[in-house]
Tab-separated table of C-alpha atoms in Angstrom:
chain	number	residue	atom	x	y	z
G	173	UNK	CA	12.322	-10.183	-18.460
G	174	UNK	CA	9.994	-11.469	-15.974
G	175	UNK	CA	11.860	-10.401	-13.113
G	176	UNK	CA	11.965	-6.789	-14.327
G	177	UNK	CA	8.262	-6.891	-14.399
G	178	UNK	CA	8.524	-8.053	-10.590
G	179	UNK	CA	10.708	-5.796	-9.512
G	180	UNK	CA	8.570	-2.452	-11.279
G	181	UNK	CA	5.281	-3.848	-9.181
G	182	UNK	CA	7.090	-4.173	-6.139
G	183	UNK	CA	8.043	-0.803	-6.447
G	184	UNK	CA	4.659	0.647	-7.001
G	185	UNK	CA	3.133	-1.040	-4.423
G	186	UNK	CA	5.850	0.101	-1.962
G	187	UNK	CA	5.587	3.769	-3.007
G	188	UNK	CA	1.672	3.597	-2.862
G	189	UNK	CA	1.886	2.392	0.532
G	190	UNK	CA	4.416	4.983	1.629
G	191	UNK	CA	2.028	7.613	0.382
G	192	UNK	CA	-0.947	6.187	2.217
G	193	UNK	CA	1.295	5.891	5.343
G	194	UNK	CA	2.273	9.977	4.863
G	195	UNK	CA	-1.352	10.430	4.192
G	196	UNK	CA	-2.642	8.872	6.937
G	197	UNK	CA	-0.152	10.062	9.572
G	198	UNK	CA	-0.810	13.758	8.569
G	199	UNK	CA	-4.405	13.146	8.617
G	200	UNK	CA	-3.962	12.482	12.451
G	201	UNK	CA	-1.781	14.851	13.036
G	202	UNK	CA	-3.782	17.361	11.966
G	203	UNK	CA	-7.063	15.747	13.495
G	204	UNK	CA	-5.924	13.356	16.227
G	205	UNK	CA	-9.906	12.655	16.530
G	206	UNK	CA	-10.374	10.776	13.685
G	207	UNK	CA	-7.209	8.201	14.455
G	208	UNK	CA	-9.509	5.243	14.642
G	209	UNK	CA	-11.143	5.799	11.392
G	210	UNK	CA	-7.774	7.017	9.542
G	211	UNK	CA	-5.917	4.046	10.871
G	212	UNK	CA	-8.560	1.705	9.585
G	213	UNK	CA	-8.734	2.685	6.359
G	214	UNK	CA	-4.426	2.712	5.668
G	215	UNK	CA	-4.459	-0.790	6.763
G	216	UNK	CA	-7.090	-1.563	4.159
G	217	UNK	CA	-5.414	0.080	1.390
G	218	UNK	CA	-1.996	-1.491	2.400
G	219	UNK	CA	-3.743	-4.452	2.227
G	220	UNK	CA	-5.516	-3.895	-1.299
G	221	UNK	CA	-1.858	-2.441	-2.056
G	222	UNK	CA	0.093	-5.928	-1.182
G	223	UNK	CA	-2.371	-7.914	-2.852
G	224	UNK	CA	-2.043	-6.084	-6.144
G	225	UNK	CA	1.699	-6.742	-5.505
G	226	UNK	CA	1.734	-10.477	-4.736
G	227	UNK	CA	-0.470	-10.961	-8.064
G	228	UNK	CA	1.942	-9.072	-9.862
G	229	UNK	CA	4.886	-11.595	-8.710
G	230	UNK	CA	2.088	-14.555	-9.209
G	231	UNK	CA	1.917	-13.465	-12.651
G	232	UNK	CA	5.883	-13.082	-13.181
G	233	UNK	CA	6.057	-16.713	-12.223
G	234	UNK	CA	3.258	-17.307	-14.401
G	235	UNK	CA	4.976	-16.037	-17.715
């Protein structure tokens, strides 16, 4: 049961970083400008993003 858990978070966390990947990459598209700034802040949500997944496989083992 535990691994179904596992795999469901793993799969949010990769579509949430896919969408802040599409986000960000239209965002400079449409304002090359701000790259710096846009760049910066999909890295920290991928991070944030990744941690929520690894604690949702530390709690899988957990259980």
């Amino acid at each position: 049961m535990g691994v179904i858990g596992y795999g469901l978070g793993v799969i949010g966390a990769g579509l949430a970083i896919g969408l802040a990947a599409f986000g960000a990459t239209s965002a400079m598209a449409r304002q090359p400008e701000i790259q710096g700034r846009a760049f910066t802040v999909f890295i920290l949500a991928s991070a944030f993003t990744e941690a929520l997944g690894l604690i949702g496989f530390v709690v899988t083992l957990i259980s």
